[in-house]
Coordinates of C-alpha atoms in Angstrom, one line a residue:
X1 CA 95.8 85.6 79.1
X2 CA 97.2 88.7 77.7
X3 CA 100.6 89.1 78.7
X4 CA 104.2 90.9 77.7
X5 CA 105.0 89.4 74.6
X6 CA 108.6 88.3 73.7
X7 CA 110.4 85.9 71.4
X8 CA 109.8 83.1 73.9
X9 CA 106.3 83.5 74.1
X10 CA 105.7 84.3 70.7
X11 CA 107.2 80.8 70.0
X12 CA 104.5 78.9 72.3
X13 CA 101.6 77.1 71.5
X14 CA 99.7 78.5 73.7
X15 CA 100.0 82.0 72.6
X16 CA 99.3 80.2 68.8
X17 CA 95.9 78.9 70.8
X18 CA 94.9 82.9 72.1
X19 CA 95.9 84.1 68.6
X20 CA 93.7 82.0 67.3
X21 CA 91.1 83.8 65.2
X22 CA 88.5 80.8 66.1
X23 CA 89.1 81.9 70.2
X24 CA 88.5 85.4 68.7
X25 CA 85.4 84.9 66.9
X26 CA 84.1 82.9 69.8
X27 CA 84.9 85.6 72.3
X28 CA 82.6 87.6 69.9
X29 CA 79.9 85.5 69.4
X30 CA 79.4 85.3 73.5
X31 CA 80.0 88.8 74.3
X32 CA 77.3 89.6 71.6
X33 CA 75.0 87.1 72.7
X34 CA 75.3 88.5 76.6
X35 CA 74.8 91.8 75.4
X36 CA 71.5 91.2 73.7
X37 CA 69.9 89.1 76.8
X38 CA 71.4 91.4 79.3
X39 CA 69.8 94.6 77.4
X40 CA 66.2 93.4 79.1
X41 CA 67.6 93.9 82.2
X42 CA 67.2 98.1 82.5
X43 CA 64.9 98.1 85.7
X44 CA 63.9 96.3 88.7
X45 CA 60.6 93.8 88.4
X46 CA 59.0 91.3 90.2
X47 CA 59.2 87.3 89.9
X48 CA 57.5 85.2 87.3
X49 CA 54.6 83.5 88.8
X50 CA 56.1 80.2 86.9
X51 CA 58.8 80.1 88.1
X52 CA 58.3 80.7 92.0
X53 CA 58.2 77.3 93.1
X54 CA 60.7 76.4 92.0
X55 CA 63.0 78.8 93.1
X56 CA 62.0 78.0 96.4
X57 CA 63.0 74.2 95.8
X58 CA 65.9 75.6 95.1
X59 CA 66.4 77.8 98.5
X60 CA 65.3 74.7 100.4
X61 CA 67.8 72.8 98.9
X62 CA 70.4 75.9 99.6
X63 CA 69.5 75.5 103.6
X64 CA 70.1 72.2 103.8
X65 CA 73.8 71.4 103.6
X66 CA 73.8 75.1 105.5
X67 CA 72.3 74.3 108.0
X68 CA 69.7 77.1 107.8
X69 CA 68.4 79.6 104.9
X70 CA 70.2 82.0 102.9
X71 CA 70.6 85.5 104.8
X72 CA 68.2 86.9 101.3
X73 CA 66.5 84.7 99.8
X74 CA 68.8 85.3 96.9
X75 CA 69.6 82.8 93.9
X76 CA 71.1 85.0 90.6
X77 CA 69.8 83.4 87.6
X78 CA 73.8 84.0 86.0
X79 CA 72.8 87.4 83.8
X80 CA 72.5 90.8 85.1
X81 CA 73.3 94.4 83.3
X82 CA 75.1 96.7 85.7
X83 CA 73.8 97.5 89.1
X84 CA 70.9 95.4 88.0
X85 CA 71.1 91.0 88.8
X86 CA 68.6 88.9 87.4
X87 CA 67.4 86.0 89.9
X88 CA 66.3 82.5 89.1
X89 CA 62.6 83.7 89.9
X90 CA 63.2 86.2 87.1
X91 CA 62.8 89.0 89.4
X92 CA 65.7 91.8 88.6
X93 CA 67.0 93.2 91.8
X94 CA 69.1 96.9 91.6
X95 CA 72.5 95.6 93.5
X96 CA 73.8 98.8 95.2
X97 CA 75.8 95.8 97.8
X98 CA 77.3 93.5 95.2
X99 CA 78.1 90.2 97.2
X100 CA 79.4 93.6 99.9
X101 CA 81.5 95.1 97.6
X102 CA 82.5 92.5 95.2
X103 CA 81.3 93.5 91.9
X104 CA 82.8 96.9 91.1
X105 CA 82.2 96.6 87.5
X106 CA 78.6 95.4 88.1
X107 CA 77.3 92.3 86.8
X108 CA 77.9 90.5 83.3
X109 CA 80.2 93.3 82.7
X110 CA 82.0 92.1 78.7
X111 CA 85.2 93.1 80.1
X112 CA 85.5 90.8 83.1
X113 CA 83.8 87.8 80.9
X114 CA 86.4 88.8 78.3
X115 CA 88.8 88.3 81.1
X116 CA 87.2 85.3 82.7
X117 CA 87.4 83.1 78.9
X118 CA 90.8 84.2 78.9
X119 CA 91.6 82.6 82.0
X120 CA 89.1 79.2 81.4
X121 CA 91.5 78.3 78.5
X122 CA 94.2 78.8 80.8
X123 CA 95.8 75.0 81.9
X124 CA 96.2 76.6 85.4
X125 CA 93.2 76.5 86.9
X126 CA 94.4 77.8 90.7
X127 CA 97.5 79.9 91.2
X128 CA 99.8 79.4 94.0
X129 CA 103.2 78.4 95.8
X130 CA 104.0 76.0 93.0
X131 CA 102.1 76.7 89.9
X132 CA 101.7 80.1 88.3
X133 CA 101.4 82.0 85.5
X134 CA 102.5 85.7 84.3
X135 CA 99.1 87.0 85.5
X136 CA 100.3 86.5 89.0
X137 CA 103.4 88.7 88.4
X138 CA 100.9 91.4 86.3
X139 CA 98.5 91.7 89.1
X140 CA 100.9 92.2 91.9
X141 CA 102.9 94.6 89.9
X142 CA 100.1 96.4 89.8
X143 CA 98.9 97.1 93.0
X144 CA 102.7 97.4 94.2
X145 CA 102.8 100.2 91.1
X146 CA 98.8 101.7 92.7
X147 CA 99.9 101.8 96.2
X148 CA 103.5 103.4 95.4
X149 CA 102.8 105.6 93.0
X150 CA 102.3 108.5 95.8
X151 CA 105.0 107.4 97.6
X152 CA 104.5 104.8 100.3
X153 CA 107.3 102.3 100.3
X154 CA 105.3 99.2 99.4
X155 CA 107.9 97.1 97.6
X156 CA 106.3 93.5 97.8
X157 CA 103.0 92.1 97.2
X158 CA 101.6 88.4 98.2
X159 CA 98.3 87.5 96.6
X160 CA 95.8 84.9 98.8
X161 CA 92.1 83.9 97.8
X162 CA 90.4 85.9 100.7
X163 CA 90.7 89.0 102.8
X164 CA 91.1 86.7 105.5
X165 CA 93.7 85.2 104.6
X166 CA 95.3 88.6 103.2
X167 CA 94.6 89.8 107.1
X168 CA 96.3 86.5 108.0
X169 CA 99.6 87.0 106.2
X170 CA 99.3 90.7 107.5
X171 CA 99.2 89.7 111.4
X172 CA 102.2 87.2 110.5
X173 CA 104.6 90.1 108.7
X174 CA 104.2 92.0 111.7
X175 CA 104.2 89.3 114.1
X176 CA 107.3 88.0 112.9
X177 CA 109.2 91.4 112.6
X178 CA 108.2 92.2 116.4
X179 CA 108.5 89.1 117.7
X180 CA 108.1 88.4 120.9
X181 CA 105.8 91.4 121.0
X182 CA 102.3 89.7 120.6
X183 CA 99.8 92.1 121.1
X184 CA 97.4 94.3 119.1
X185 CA 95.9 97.5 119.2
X186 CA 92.8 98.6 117.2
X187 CA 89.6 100.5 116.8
X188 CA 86.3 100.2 118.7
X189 CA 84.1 98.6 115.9
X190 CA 86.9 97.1 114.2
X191 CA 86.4 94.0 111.7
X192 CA 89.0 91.9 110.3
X193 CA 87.8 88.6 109.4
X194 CA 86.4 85.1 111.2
X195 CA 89.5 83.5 111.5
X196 CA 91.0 82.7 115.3
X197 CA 93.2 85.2 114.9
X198 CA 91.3 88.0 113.2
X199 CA 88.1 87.3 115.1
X200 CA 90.3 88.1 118.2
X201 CA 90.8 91.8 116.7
X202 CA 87.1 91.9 115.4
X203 CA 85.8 93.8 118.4
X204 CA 82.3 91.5 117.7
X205 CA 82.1 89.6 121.0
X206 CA 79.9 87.3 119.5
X207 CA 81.5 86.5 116.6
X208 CA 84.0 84.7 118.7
X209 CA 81.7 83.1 121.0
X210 CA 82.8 79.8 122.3
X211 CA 86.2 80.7 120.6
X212 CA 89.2 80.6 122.6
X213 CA 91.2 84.0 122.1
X214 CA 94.4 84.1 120.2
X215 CA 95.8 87.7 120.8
X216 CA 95.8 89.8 123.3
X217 CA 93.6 93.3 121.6
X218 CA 93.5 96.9 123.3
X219 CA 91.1 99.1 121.6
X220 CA 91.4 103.0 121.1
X221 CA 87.9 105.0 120.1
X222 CA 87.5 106.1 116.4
X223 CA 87.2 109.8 115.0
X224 CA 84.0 111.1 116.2
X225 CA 82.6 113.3 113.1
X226 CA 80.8 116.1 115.2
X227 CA 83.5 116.5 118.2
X228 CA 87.3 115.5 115.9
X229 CA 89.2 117.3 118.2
X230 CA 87.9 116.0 121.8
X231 CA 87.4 112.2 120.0
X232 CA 91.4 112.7 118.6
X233 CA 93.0 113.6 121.9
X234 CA 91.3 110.9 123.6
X235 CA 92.0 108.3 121.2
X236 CA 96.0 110.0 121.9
X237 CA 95.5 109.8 125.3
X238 CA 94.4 106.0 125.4
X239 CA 97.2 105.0 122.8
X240 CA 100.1 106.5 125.2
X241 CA 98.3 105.0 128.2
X242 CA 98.3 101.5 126.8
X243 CA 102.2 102.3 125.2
X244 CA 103.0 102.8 128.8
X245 CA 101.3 99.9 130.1
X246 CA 102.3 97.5 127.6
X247 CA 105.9 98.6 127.0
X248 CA 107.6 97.0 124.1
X249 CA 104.7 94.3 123.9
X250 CA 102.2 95.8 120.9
X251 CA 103.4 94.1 117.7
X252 CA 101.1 96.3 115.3
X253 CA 98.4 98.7 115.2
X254 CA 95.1 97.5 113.2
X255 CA 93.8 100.2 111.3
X256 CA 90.6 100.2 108.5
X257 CA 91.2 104.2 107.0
X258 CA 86.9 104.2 107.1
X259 CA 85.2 101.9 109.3
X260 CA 83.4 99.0 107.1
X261 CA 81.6 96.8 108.6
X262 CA 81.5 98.3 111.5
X263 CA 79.5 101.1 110.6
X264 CA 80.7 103.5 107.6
X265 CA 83.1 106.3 109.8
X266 CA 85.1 108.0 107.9
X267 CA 89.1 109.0 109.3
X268 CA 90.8 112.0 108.4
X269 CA 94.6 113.1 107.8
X270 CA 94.8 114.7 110.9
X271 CA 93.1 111.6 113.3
X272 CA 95.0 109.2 112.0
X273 CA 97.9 111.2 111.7
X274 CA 97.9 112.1 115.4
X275 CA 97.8 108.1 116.2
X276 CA 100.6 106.9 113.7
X277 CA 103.0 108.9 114.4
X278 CA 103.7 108.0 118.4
X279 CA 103.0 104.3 117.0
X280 CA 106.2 105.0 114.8
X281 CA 108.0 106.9 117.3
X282 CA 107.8 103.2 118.7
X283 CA 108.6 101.4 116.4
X284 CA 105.4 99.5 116.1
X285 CA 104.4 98.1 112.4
X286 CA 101.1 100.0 111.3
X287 CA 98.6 97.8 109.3
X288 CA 96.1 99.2 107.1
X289 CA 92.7 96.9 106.5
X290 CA 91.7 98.4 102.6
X291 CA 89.6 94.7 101.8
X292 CA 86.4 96.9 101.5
X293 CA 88.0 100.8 101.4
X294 CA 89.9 100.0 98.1
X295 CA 89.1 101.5 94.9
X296 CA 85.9 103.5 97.0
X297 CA 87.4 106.9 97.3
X298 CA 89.6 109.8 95.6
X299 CA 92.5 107.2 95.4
X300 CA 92.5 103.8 94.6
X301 CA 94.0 102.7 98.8
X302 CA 92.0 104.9 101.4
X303 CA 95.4 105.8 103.1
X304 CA 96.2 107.8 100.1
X305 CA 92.9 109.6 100.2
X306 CA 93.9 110.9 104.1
X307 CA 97.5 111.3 102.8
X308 CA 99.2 108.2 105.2
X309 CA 101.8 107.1 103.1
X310 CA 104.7 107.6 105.4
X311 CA 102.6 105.6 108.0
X312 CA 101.8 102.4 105.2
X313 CA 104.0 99.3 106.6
X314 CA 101.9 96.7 105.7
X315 CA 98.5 97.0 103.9
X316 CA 95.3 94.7 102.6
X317 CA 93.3 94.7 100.0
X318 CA 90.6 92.5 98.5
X319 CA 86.9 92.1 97.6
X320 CA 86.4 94.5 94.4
X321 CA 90.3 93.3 93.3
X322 CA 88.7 89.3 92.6
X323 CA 92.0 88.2 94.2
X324 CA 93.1 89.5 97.4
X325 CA 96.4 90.8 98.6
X326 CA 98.6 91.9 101.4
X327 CA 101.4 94.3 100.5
X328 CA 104.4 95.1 102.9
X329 CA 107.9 97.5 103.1
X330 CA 111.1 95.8 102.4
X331 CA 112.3 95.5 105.9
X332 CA 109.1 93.6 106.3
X333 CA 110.1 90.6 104.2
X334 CA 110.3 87.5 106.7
X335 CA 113.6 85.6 106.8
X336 CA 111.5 82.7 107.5
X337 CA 108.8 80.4 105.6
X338 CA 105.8 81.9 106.8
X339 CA 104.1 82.8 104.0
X340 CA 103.3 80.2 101.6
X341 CA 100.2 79.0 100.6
X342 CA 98.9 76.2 98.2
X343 CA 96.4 78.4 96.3
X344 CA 97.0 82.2 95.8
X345 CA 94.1 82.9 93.8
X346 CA 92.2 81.2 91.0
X347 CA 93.1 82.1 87.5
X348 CA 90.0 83.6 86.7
X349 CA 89.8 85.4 89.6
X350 CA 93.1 87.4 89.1
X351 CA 92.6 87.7 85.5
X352 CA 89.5 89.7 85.9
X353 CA 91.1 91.4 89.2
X354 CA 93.4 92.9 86.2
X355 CA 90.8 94.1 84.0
X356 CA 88.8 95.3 87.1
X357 CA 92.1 97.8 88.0
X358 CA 92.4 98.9 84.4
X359 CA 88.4 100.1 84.2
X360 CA 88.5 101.7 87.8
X361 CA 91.6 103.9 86.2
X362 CA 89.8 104.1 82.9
X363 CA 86.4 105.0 84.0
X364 CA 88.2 108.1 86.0
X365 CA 87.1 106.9 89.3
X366 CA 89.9 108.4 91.4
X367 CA 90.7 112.2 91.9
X368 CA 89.1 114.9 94.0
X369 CA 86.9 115.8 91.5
X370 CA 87.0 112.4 90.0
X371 CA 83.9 110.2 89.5
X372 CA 84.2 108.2 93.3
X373 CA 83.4 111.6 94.8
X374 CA 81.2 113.4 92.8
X375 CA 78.8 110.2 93.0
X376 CA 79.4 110.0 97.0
X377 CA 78.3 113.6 97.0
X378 CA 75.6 113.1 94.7
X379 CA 73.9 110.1 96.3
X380 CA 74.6 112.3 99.7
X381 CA 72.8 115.0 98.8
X382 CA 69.7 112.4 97.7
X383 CA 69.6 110.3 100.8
X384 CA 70.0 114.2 102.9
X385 CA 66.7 114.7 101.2
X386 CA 64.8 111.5 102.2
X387 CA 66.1 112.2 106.1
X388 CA 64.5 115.4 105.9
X389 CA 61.4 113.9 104.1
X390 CA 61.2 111.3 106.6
X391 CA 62.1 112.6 110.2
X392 CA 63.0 109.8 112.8
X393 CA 62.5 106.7 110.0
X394 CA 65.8 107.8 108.2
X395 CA 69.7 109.9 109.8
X396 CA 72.5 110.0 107.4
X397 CA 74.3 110.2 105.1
X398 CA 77.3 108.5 106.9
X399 CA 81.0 107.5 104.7
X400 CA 83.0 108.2 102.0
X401 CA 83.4 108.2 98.3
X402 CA 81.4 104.9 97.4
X403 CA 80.7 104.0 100.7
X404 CA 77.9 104.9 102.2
X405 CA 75.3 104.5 104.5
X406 CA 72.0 105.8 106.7
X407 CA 70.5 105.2 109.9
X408 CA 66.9 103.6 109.7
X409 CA 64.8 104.6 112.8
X410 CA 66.4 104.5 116.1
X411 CA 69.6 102.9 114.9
X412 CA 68.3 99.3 116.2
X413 CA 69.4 95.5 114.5
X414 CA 65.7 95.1 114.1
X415 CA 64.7 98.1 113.0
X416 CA 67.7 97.7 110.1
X417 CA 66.6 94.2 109.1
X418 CA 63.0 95.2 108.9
X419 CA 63.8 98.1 106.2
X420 CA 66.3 95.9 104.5
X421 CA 64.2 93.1 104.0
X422 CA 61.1 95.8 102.8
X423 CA 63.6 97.1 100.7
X424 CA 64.5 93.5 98.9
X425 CA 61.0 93.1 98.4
X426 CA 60.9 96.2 96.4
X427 CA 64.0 95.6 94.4
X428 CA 66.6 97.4 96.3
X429 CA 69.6 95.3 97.7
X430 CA 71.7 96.8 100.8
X431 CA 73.3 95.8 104.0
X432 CA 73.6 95.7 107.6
X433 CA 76.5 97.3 109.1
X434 CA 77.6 98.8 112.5
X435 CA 76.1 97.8 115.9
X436 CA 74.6 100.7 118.1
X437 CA 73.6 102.3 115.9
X438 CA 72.8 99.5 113.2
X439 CA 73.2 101.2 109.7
X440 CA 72.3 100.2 106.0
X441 CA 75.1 100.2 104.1
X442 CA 75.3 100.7 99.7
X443 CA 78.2 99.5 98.1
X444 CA 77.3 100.9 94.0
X445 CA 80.1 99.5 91.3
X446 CA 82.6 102.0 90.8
X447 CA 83.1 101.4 87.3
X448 CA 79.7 101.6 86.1
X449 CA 77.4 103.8 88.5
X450 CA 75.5 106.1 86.8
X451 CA 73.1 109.1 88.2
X452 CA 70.5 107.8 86.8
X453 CA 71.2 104.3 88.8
X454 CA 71.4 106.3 92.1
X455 CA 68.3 108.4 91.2
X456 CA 66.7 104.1 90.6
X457 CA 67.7 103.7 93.8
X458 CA 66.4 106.7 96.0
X459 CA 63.0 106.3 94.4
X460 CA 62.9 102.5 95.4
X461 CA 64.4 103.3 98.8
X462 CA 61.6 106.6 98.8
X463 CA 58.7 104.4 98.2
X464 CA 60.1 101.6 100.8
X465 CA 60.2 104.6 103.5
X466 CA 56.8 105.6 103.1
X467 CA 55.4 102.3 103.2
X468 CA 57.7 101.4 106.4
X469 CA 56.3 101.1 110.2
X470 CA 59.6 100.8 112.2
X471 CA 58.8 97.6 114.7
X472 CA 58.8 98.4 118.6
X473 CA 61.8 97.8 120.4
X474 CA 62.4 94.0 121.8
X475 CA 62.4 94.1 125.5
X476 CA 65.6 93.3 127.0

């Protein structure tokens, strides 16, 4: 683990052990030997005829313990280049969802293996309340340093193994400052996780089904693209409506700057802006959900993108960062124990969470004119040309930066799952978002998205679309 050397250090075994020219020379030999299988790996193909059976052993043996199959029938072989996975069939797949946004430098990437042997020789094998090690203190320094460094007063940073739990410890912060105040306002379409708590704010219905509800959640309509100004003053109008009816009762607002999974809608300055600041004028903690938004647009927190930082009381992140996060103001700090937690993140996971941040900055992903955006408007301009190829099989584009999404057909779940599956057949891998309509969703790597990867995609995606019967509507 690379870390700020001093006399202390110097003096330690273990840093003798990572100075070691034999960990050196093996770091070598397996970055080498990675780069010369992963080089195959340039396009999508079909599976070896050998080796189908047994891959489907395999994903009969994955049902099992799950109690039903795979959403894909998916199983990586443990190589990919890229965008591009290999799977144990020895098909190669072009991953524009990677595990929905995990993988933003791609897969087999030599700088997050690099990272990840780094960490394996570490003794610490999970990070957390007792047992740490500098990386901890590197990684949140760094996204306090990210999420600062335009001004919003984020001074502390827990990390926590999933958004989930980073959405937990959020609630809690504000919770605990507003105490007794228990309720929660968000968007229409909001997702937060499938805890109690957070499927309560999940505006899913069925993804709390047979749950009992933990918090009480008003909802307020999002920024609607093609009427902003109606769609903002309503959303105004319903906020002071339910400020009035619920006085002194809301103990934070629940805010994702673009709508993930709930269907890829962008925010803007002046919407959220218009929302955030009666919701200070009240003194009600504003939460910002960044678990898939981060690292995606012209900044690496979606609140700096729509210029929010004055409004950034407590904020999440996860997903592309390996390890997640929540990061809160000063005056947010509990005077009680309620954030503590056995494991805060494995060792490998926010080892290569660092060397992720320092190739998102490196690659020059962020600015207006920086890489994020000229690919969103790239890929835009591609998927424009397919809608317009394809009248009533294809609508979009729809999000922002590196997300973003179409509508296939009439907007339905089946119609969505028909074109996904067609198009994971041919090679292509998105995913389902939204409800009403039902959008495909692509998720590229930041880091490593190329034209010529989005240009891969929009042929595969071409060839799917001409091939594709939409199915008739279910009856009802």
């Amino acid at each position: 683990m690379n870390t700020p050397s001093n006399p202390v250090q110097t003096a330690t075994a273990a840093m003798r052990m990572r100075n070691d020219p034999r960990i050196a020379q093996a770091k070598q030999l397996i970055t080498q030997a990675m780069a010369d299988h992963a080089g195959e790996l340039t396009d999508v193909r079909p599976a070896d005829d050998a080796l189908v059976a047994d891959y489907q052993a395999w994903l009969d043996r994955a049902a099992a313990p799950r109690g039903g199959p795979t959403i894909w029938p998916y199983l990586s072989s443990g190589l990919g280049n890229g965008p591009y996975v290999e799977l144990a069939d020895g098909s190669v797949k072009l991953d524009f969802i990677g595990g929905i946004g995990v993988h933003g430098m791609g897969h087999s990437h030599e700088t997050i293996v690099d990272a990840a042997i780094d960490a394996a020789i570490e003794d610490t094998v999970m990070q957390g309340n007792l047992q740490q090690n500098p990386a901890s203190v590197v990684m949140a320094e760094k996204l306090i340093q990210l999420a600062s460094a335009t001004g919003a007063p984020l001074a502390h940073c827990m990390l926590s193994t999933s958004g989930a739990m980073a959405n937990e410890n959020a609630l809690k912060l504000a919770l605990h400052d507003r105490s007794p105040a228990d309720r929660i306002i968000a968007f229409d379409n909001a997702f937060a996780g499938r805890s109690l708590a957070l499927a309560a704010v999940t505006d899913r219905p069925n993804y709390r089904s047979g749950l009992p509800l933990t918090l009480d959640v008003d909802y307020l309509p999002f920024l609607d693209p093609d009427h902003p100004e109606r769609s903002t003053r309503w959303a105004v109008d319903e906020l002071q409506r339910l400020l009035k009816r619920h006085p002194g009762r809301y103990a934070a607002f629940w805010a994702e700057p673009i709508a993930g999974e709930g269907g890829y809608y962008p925010g803007s300055h002046e919407f959220f802006a218009a929302l955030c600041q009666p919701l200070r004028d009240a003194g009600i903690p504003i939460i910002f959900d960044e678990i898939q938004t981060f690292s995606r647009t012209s900044c690496p927190f979606a609140f700096q993108h729509y210029q929010l930082e004055s409004f950034a009381d407590i904020v999440t992140v996860g997903k592309i960062t390996q390890v997640c996060a929540t990061l809160y103001r000063a005056d947010f700090k509990p005077d009680a124990p309620i954030l503590s937690q056995t494991f805060t993140g494995s060792t490998a996971s926010i080892a290569t969470g660092i060397a992720t941040l320092d190739a998102l900055e490196q690659a020059g992903c962020y600015g207006q004119d920086g890489e994020n955006m000229k690919r969103h408007h790239y890929f835009a301009r591609q998927l424009q040309s397919l809608a317009d190829k394809y009248p009533g099989k294809i609508s979009g584009p729809f999000g922002e930066g590196m997300m973003i999404a179409f509508t296939p057909g009439g907007g339905s779940f089946d119609e969505a799952k028909s074109l996904m599956d067609q198009m994971y057949q041919a090679g292509l891998l998105g995913f389902v978002c939204g409800s009403a309509p039902t959008r495909l969703r692509f998720l590229p790597p930041p880091a490593t998205t190329t034209p010529q990867h989005i240009d891969a995609a929009v042929a595969l995606l071409d060839r799917c679309l001409a091939d594709w019967t939409p199915p008739a509507p279910q009856d009802a």
